[in-house]
Each structure stands twice: as C-alpha cells, then as structure tokens.
Coordinates of C-alpha atoms and ligand atoms in Angstrom, one line a residue:
X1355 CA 0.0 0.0 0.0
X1356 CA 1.3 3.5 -0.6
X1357 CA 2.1 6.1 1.3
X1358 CA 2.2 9.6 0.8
X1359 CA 5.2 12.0 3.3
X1360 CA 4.9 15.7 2.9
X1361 CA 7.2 18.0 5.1
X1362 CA 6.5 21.5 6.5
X1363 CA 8.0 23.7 3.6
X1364 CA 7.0 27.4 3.7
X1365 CA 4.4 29.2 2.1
X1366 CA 2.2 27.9 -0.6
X1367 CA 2.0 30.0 -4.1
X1368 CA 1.0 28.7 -7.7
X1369 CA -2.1 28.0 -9.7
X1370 CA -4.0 24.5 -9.3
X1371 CA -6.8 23.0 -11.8
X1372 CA -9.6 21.8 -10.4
X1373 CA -10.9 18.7 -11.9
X1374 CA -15.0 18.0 -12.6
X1375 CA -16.7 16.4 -10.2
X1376 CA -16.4 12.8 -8.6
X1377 CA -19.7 12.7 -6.8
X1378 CA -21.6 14.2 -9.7
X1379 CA -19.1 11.6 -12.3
X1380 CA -20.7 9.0 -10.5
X1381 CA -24.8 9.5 -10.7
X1382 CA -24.0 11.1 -14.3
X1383 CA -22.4 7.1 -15.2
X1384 CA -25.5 5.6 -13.8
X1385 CA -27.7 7.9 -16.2
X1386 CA -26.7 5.9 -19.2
X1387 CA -28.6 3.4 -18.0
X1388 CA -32.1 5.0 -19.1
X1389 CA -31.1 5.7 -22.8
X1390 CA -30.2 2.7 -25.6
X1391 CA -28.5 5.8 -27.0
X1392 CA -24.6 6.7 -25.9
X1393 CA -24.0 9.2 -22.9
X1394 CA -20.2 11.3 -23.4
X1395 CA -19.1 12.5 -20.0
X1396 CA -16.3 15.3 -21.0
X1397 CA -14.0 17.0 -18.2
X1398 CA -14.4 13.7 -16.1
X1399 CA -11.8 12.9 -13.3
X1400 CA -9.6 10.2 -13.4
X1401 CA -10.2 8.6 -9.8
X1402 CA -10.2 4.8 -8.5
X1403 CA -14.1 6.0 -7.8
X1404 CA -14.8 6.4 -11.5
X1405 CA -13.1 2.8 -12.5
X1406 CA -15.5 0.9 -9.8
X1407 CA -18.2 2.6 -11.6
X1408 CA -16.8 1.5 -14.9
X1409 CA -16.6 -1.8 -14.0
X1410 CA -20.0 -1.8 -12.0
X1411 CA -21.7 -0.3 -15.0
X1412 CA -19.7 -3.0 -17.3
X1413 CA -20.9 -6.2 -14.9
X1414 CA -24.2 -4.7 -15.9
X1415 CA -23.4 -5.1 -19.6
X1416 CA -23.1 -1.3 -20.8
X1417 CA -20.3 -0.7 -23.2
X1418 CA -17.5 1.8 -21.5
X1419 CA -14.7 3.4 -23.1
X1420 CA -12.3 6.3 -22.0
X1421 CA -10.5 8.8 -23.9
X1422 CA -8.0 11.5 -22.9
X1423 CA -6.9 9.5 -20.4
X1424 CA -10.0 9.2 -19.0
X1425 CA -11.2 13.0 -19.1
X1426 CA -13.9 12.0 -21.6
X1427 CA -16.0 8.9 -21.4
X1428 CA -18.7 7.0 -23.4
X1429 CA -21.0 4.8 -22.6
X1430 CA -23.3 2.9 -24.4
X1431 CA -26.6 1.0 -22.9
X1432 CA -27.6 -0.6 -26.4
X1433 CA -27.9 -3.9 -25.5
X1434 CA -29.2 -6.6 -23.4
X1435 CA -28.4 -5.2 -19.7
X1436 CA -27.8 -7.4 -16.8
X1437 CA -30.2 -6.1 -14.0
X1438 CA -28.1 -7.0 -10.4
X1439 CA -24.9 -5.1 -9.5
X1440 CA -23.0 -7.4 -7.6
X1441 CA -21.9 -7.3 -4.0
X1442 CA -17.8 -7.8 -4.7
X1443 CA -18.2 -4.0 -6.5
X1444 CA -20.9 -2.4 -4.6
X1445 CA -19.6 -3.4 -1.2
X1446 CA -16.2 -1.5 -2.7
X1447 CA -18.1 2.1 -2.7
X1448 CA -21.7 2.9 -1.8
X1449 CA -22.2 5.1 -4.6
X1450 CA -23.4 2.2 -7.1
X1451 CA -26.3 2.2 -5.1
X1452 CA -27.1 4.6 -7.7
X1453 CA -27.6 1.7 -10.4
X1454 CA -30.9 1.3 -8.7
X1455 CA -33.0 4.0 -9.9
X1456 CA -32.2 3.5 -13.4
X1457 CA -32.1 -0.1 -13.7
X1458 CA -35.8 -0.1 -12.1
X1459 CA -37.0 2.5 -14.7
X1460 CA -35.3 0.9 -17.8
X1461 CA -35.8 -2.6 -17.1
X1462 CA -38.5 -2.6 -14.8
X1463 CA -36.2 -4.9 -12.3
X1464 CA -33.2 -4.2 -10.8
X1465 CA -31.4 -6.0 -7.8
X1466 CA -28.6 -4.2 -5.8
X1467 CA -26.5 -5.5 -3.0
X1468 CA -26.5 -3.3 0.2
X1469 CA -23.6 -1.2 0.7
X1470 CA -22.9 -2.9 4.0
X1471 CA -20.9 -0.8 6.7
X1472 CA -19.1 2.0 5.9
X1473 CA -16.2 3.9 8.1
X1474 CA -18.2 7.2 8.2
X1475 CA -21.0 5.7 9.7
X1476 CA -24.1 3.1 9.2
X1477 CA -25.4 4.4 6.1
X1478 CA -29.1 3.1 5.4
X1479 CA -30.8 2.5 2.5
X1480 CA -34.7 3.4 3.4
X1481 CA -35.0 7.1 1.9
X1482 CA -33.9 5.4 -1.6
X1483 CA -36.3 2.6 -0.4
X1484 CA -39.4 4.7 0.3
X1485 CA -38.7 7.0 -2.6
X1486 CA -38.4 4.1 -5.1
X1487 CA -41.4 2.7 -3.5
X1488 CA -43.9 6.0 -3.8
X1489 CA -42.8 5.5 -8.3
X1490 CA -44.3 2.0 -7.3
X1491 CA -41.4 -0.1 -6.8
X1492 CA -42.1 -3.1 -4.8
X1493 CA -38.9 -3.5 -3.1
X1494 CA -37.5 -6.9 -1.0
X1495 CA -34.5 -8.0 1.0
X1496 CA -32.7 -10.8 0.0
X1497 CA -29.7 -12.7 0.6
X1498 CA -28.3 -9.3 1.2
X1499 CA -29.4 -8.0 -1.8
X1500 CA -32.1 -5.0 -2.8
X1501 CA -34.7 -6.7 -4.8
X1502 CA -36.9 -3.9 -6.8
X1503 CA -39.8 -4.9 -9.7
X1504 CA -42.3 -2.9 -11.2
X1505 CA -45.6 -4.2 -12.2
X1506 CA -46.6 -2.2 -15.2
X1507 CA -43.6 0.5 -14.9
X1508 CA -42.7 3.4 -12.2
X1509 CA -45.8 5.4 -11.9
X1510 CA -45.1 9.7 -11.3
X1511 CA -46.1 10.1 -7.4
X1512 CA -45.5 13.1 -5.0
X1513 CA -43.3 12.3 -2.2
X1514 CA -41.3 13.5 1.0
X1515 CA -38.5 12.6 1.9
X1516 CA -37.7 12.4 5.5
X1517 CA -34.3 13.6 4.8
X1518 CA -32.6 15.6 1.9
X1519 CA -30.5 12.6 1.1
X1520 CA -28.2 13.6 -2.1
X1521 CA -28.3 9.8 -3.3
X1522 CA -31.9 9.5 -2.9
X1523 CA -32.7 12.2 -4.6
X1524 CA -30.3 11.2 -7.5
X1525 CA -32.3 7.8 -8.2
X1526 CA -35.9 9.7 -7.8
X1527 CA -35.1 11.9 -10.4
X1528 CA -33.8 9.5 -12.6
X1529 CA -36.5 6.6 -12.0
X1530 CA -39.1 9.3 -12.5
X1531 CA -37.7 10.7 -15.7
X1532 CA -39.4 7.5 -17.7
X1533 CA -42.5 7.0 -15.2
X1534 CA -45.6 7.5 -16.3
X1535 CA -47.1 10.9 -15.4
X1536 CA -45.6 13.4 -12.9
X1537 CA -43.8 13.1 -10.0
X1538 CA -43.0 15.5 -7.6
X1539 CA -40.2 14.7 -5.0
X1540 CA -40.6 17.6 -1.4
X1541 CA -37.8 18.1 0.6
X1542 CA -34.9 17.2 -2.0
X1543 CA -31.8 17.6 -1.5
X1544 CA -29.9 20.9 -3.1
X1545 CA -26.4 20.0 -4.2
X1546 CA -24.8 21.2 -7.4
X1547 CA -24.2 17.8 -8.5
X1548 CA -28.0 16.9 -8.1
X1549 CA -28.3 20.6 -10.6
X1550 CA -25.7 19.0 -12.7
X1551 CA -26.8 15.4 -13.3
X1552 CA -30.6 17.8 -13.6
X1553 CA -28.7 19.4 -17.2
X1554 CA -27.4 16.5 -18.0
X1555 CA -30.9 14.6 -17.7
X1556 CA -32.8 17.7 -19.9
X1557 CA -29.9 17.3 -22.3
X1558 CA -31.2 13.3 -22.9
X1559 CA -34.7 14.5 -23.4
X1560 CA -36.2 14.5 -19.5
X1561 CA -38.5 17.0 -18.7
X1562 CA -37.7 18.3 -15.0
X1563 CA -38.1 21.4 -13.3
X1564 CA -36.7 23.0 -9.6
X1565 CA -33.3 21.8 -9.3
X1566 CA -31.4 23.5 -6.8
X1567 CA -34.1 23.7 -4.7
X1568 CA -36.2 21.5 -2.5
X1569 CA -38.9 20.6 -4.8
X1570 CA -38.6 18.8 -7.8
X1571 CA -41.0 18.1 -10.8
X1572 CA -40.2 15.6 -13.4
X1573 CA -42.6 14.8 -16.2
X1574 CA -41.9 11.7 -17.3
X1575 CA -41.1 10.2 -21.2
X1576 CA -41.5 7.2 -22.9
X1577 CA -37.7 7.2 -23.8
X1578 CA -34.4 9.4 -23.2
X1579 CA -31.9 9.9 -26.1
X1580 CA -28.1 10.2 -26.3
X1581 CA -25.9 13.3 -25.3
X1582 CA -22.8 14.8 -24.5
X1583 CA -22.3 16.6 -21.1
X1584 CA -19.7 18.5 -18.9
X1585 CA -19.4 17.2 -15.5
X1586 CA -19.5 20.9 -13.2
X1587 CA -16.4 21.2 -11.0
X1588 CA -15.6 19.4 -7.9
X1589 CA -16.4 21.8 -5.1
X1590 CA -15.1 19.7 -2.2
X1591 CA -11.7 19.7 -4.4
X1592 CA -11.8 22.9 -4.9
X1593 CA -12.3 23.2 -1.4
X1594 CA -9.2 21.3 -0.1
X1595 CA -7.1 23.1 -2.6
X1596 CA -8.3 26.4 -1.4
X1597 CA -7.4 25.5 2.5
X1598 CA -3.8 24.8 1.2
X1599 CA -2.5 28.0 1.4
X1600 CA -4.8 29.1 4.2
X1601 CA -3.3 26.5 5.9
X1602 CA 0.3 26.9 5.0
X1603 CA 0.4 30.7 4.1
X1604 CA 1.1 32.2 0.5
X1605 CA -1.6 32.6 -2.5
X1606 CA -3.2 30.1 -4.6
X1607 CA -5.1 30.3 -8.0
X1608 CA -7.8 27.2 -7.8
X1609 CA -8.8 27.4 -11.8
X1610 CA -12.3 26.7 -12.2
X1611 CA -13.3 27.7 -9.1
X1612 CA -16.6 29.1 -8.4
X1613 CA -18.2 31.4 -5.3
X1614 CA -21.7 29.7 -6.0
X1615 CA -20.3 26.3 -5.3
X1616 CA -19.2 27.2 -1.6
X1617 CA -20.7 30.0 -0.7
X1618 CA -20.8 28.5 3.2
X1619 CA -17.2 27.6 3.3
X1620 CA -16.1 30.6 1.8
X1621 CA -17.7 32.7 4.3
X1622 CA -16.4 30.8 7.3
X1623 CA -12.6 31.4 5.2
X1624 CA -13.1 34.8 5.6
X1625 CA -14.5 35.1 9.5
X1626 CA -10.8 32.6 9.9
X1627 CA -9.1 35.7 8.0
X1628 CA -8.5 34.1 4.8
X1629 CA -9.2 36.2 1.4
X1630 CA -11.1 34.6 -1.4
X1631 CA -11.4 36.7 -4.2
X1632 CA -13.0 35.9 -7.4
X1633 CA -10.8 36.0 -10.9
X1634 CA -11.2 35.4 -14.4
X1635 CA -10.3 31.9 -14.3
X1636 CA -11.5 30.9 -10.8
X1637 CA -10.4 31.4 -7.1
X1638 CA -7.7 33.4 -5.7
X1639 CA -6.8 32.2 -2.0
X1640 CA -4.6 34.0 0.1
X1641 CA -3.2 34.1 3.7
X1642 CA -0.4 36.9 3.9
X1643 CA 0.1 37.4 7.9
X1644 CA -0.7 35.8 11.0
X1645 CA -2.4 33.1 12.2
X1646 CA -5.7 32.3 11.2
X1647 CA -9.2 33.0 13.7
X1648 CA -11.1 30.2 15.2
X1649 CA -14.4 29.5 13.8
X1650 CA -17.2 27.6 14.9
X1651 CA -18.3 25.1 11.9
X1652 CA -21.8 22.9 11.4
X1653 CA -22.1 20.5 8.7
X1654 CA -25.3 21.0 6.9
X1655 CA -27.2 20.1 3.4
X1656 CA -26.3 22.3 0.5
X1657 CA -26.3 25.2 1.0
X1658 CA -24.6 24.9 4.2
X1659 CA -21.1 23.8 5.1
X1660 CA -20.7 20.4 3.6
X1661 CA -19.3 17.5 5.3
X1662 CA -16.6 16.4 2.7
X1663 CA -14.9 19.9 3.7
X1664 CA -15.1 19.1 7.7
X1665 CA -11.7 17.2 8.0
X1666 CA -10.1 19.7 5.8
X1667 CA -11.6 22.8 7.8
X1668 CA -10.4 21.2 10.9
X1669 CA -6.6 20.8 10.0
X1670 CA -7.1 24.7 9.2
X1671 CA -8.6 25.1 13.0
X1672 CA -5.6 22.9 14.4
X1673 CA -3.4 25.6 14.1
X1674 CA -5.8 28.9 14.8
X1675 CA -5.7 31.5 17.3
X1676 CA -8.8 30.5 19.9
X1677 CA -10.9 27.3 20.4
X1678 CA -12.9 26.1 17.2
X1679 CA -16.2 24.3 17.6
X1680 CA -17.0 21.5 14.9
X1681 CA -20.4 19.8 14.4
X1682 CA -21.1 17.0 12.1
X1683 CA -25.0 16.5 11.4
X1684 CA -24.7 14.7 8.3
X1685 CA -22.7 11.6 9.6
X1686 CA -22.2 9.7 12.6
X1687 CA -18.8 9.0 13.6
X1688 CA -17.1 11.4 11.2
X1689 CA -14.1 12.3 13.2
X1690 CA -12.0 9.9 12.7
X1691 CA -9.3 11.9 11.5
X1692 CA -9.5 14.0 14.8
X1693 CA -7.0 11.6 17.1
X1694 CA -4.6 10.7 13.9
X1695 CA -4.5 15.3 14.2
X1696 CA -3.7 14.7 17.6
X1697 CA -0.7 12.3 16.8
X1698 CA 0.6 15.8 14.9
X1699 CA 0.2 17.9 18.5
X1700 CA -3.3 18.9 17.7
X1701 CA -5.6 19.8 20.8
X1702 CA -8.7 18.4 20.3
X1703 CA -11.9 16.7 22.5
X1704 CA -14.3 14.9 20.3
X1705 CA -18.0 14.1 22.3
X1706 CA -20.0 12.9 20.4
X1707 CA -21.1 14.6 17.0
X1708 CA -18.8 17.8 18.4
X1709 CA -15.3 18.5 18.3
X1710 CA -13.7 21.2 20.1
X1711 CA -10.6 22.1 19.0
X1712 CA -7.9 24.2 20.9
X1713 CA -5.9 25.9 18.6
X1714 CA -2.1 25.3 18.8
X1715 CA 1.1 27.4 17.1
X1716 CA 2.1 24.6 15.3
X1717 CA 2.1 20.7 14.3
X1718 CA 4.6 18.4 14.4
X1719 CA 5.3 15.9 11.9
X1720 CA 4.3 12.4 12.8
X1721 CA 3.4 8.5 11.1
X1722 CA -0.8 8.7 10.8
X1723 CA -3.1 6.6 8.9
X1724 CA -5.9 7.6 6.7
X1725 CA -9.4 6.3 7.6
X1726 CA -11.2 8.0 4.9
X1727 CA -11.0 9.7 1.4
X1728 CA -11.5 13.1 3.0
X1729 CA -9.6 12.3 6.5
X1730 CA -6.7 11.5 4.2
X1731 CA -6.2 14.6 2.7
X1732 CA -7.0 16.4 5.7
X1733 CA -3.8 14.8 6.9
X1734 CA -1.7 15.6 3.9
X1735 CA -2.7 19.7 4.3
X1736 CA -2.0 19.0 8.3
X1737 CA 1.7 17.9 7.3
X1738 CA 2.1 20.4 4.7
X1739 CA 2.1 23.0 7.7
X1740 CA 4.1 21.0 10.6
X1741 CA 7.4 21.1 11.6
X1742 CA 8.8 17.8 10.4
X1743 CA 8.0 14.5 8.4
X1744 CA 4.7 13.3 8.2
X1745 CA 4.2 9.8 6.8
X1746 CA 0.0 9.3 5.7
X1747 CA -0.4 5.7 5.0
X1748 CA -3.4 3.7 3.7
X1749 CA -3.8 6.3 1.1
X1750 CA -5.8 4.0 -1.4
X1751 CA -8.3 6.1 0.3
X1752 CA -6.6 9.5 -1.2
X1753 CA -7.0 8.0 -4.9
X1754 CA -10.4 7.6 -5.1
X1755 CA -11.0 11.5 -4.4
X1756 CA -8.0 13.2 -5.4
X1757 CA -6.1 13.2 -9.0
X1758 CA -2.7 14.1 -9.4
X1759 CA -2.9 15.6 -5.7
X1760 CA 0.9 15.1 -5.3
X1761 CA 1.6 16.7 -8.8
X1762 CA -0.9 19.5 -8.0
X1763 CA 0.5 20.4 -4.6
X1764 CA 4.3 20.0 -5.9
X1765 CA 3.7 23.0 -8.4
X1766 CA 3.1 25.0 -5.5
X1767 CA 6.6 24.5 -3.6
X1768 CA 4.9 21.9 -1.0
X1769 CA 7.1 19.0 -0.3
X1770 CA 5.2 16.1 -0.9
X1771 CA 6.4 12.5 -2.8
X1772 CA 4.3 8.7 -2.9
X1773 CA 6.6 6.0 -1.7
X1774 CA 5.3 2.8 -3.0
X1775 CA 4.1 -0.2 -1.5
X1776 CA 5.0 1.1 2.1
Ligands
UD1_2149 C1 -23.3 11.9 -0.9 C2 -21.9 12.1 -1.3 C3 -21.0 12.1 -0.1 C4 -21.4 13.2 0.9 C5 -22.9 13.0 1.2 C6 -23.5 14.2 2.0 C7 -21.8 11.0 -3.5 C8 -21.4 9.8 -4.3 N1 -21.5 11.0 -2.2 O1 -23.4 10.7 -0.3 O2 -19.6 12.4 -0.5 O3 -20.7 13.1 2.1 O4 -23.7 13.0 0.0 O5 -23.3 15.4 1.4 O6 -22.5 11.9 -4.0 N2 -29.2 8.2 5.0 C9 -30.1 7.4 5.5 N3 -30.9 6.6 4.7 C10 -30.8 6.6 3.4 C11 -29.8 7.4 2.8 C12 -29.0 8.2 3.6 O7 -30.3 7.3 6.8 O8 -31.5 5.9 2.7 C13 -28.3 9.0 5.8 C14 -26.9 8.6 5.7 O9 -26.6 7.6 6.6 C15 -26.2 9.9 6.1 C16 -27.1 11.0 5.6 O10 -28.4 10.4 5.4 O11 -26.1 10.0 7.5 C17 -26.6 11.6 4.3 O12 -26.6 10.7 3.3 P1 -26.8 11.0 1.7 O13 -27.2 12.5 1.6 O14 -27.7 10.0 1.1 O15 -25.3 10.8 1.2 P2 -24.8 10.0 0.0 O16 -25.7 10.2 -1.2 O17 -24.6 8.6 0.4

C-alpha cells in the first residue's frame, strides 16, 4: 500500500486546476442506464471511484470506453443489460447504489447488494427505499441483496423525503424521468451535483423542473436519447485546494473555481481571516500574515457547510488563534481523523457529533493513517504545515478522491512525494 510523506516547507503560491466532479461523475455514469443511446461524460476525473463505476456499469453489460486518459468517457446501454450489481463492486463504494433508480425504470427490475458498513457511519438504505417505493417499486430483502420490480412501470407520485439525502434524490429523479405521469419529489436535496446530473438529464430529453431547490417536478417520457455533457467542478476539491495555502500561508489560483459552489465555506474562510477573491479563471486564495481566527463550523445540506470539507476545515482550525467548535450532522462518527491530528500535537476533544478544537502554534510531523477519502487529505494539508515529516499511509483512500494531488501540490513548492508499496 502506498504512502504519501509531505514536510513542512514554507508558504504555498502557484495556480492548481480543479478537476470536474467525482460525486456528480458518478450519478451522471448511472444515467446511461435510461437511454439505448450513448452518454459522453467530458471534463471527467480520473479517480479509482470512477473505474469501480466503470466496471460496476460494465458487470451490468453497458459498453464503456475512455478517452483523454480518462477526461472524456462514453458509454453505451444498447444492448441486453444485466439487472443485479454485484456485491464484490458495490460493497467496494456505496455510490453504485445509484444503479438502482435507473435499472428499475429501464428494465422494470433491478437487484442491488446493500452497501454494507461504511467507516463514516451506518449508512441506510430506506429514503432510496421509500422513494423508489412511492414511483411503485415493490422492493424486498434478499440474501443481502435489494430486490426492486415494477408491475406495469414506475408510476409519477408526490413524495417527502424524511431527509434531503443527495443519493436518494439522484435515483428519484432519474427513476421518475421515464414514469408515467408526474412526479413530484418535497424536501430534495440541493447540491450542485444533483443541478448537474438535472442538465445533463434535460440534455437526454427529461422533462424536469426546480433543481437546486427542494422541490422537484419531473414529467416523465417514454424514452431518453443520447448526449454529451460536462461534468461541473468538484467543489469539495476545490475546497481542499483552497485550505492549502490558508493553511500553509502564501496565494493560490484554484482554476475553475466558483463562489456559488461554496458559498458556506467561503464565508467561514473569511471570518478565519482568509481572502477569497474571485478571478477570471477561478479562485484566488490568500493568507499573507498571521495566524488564522477560530471559527465555529456545522455541517449541513447544501447550502450549508458540507461535510466532505469538515476534515479539511479542521486541520485549518488545528493551528488557529482561539478554540474552534465542529459539528457534524450529516454523519455519525465522522471524526475519525480527529486523534490521527492529535498524533501531529493537535488539541482536540471529540463528544459525540462535536469536536472542540484548541488551537495550537504549530504541528509536528508524525506517522498517521488515513481512515477516509477526506480524512486522508486532511492529513496531507496538516503535514504540509508541521514542523517535520509526516508519513500518511493507507492512502488507497486519497486516490479515489483526489487526481494528481501530489503533482498539484508540488507545483506550488509543497514537499510532498508517494513511496510505494509502504
Ligand atoms: C453523498 C456524497 C458524499 C457526501 C454526502 C453528504 C456521493 C457519491 N456521495 O453521499 O460524498 O458526504 O452525499 O453530502 O455523492 N441516509 C439514511 N438513509 C438513506 C440514505 C441516507 O439514513 O436511505 C443518511 C446517511 O446515513 C447519512 C445521511 O443520510 O447519514 C446523508 O446521506 P446522503 O445524503 O444520502 O449521502 P450519499 O448520497 O450517500
């Protein structure tokens, strides 16, 4: 397994790309599904995420190729498809959970392993379940498996959803867009990529209304064509990048970069004393003197302050002048990164879904291990401020999130290098 050592090395100052979104690369894959016709992903990121969906989406039998190195994919759902998604891939990531939606709608069947446990928490599956089930899905356990039918085809309903879950939303839109009739979906979740894989649904022919807010309509069609979409930019990379040099001092460009995407985050940048200032070509982050300002933080839905940024944000806080609260309402057991920040000389007391965190002058450098995709990276930015060597290992994690990240942050002056196999 590889590991990833950065060392403290000064101030931070260059221009990083952001790459388009993984979390909105993986319900856009899932989309092909509802057309015979091809789907072309373009500005796609090359992540381990996006080859489990391949492969999930191949098992399936849709035709998959990659171009530009994987920055522009096709896929093609011409011919017979195989309705299960199998337990060895889904049990790898819980996004393929997003097969479900579409399967159900195009084939009337679909039968998808449970995710099983995850390290950020339990992780149901009954808001997909009771969404699914208001289109007229009737839905069994079995063997460990999610086994939906129709009887007749999805049929447009109005539901509720007892939370704004992003991947429940994701396979209610896209079940609904070949129901018959309308559906409504109350209390939906927000996020850009939900708004994203909206464009990319209207670009195949759906008929949907109110994304980006909490009700969605979706008039359903006998049949979705081809199309080629963009995938929008990864906000949560964007937002790691953009804690670089707030973290370690000096000015970053984060190309792509976009206000609307974070607005929460951003404003909790600036009460830490951070500047984010808007340029032709993105985001312009800077941290010229002093130490950065405790903030309080709660993790929230889109709009608010999302939860693939609270690791991140708390390496920030590590180091602030004043004690930082941190609350994480999305998922349970979230702060797993918190006593691997501690290992660094962080000062931090985690009860229960809140972490206080006194802020120190510095790190140290210190062996941690990653526990997460996001607690990973939250490491990496952590060592990229500390006095010393850090070593991250189990970064497997890192690659499923992050492309390049060691190239990205080298072009800045960090010290950073992968030993293999380690
Ligand atoms: C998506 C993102 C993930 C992000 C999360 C919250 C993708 C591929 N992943 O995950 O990076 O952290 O949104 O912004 O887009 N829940 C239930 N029952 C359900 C579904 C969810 O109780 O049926 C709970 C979950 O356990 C969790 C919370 O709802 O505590 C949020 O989950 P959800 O919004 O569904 O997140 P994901 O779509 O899995």
């Amino acid at each position: 397994m590889d590991s990833i050592l950065v060392k403290g090395n000064g101030a931070l100052n260059g221009v990083i790309p952001i790459a388009g979104a993984k979390n909105a690369c993986l319900t856009l894959m899932p989309a092909t599904l509802l057309s015979e016709e091809p789907l072309t992903l373009t500005n796609a990121p090359r992540l381990s995420d996006i080859r489990t969906m391949t492969s999930l989406l191949e098992s399936l039998g849709v035709e998959v190729s990659a171009l530009q190195d994987g920055k522009v994919i096709t896929m093609s759902s011409h011919g017979t498809l195989n309705p299960t998604a199998d337990y060895d891939i889904v049990r790898k990531m819980r996004a393929s959970n997003l097969v479900l939606g579409p399967l159900l709608a195009r084939l009337g069947h679909a039968v998808v392993s449970l995710p099983g446990g995850c390290a950020i928490g339990a992780r149901p599956m009954d808001i997909h379940i009771d969404a699914l089930s208001a289109l007229g899905a009737e839905i069994d356990l079995r063997d460990g498996y999610l086994d939906a039918k129709t009887q007749g085809g999805l049929k447009g309903a109005v539901h509720e959803m007892r939370f704004a879950s992003v991947g429940a939303t994701e396979n209610f839109v896209m079940a609904a867009t070949l129901a018959k009739g309308t559906s409504v979906l109350k209390n939906a979740a927000r996020e850009p990529e939900i708004v994203d894989l909206v464009q990319c649904l209207r670009r195949m022919g759906a008929e949907i209304e109110g994304e980006g807010t909490s009700t969605i309509t979706i008039q359903g069609v006998t049949a979705l064509r081809g199309a080629t979409h963009p995938v929008v930019t990864d906000r949560i990379e964007l937002g790691t990048y953009m804690l670089a040099p707030a973290i370690c001092g000096g000015e970053v460009e984060c190309l792509g970069g976009r206000i609307d995407l974070l607005a929460a985050f951003c404003e909790k940048l600036d009460a830490a004393g951070i500047s984010v200032t808007e340029t032709e070509k993105g985001l312009k982050v800077a941290r010229k003197n002093g130490r950065v300002k405790a903030v309080d933080v709660v993790t929230e839905p889109f709009p608010g302050f999302p939860t693939d940024l609270q690791a991140q944000m708390m390496a920030l806080l590590c180091t602030a002048e004043g004690t930082s609260v941190l609350e994480e309402k999305i998922f349970e057991n979230r702060f797993m990164h918190a006593p691997e920040l501690m290992r660094m000389g962080a000062r931090i007391e985690v009860h229960g879904g809140h972490a206080t965190v006194h802020g120190v002058e510095k790190l140290r450098g210190a062996p941690v291990m990653a526990t997460d995709l996001r607690a990973s990276v939250s490491l990496i930015l952590a060592g990229l401020a500390a006095e010393g060597e850090t070593v991250v290992s189990r970064v497997y994690h890192l690659d499923r999130g992050y492309e390049r990240v060691e190239e990205k942050l080298l072009a800045c002056g960090a010290h950073i290098e992968r030993i293999s196999g380690v």
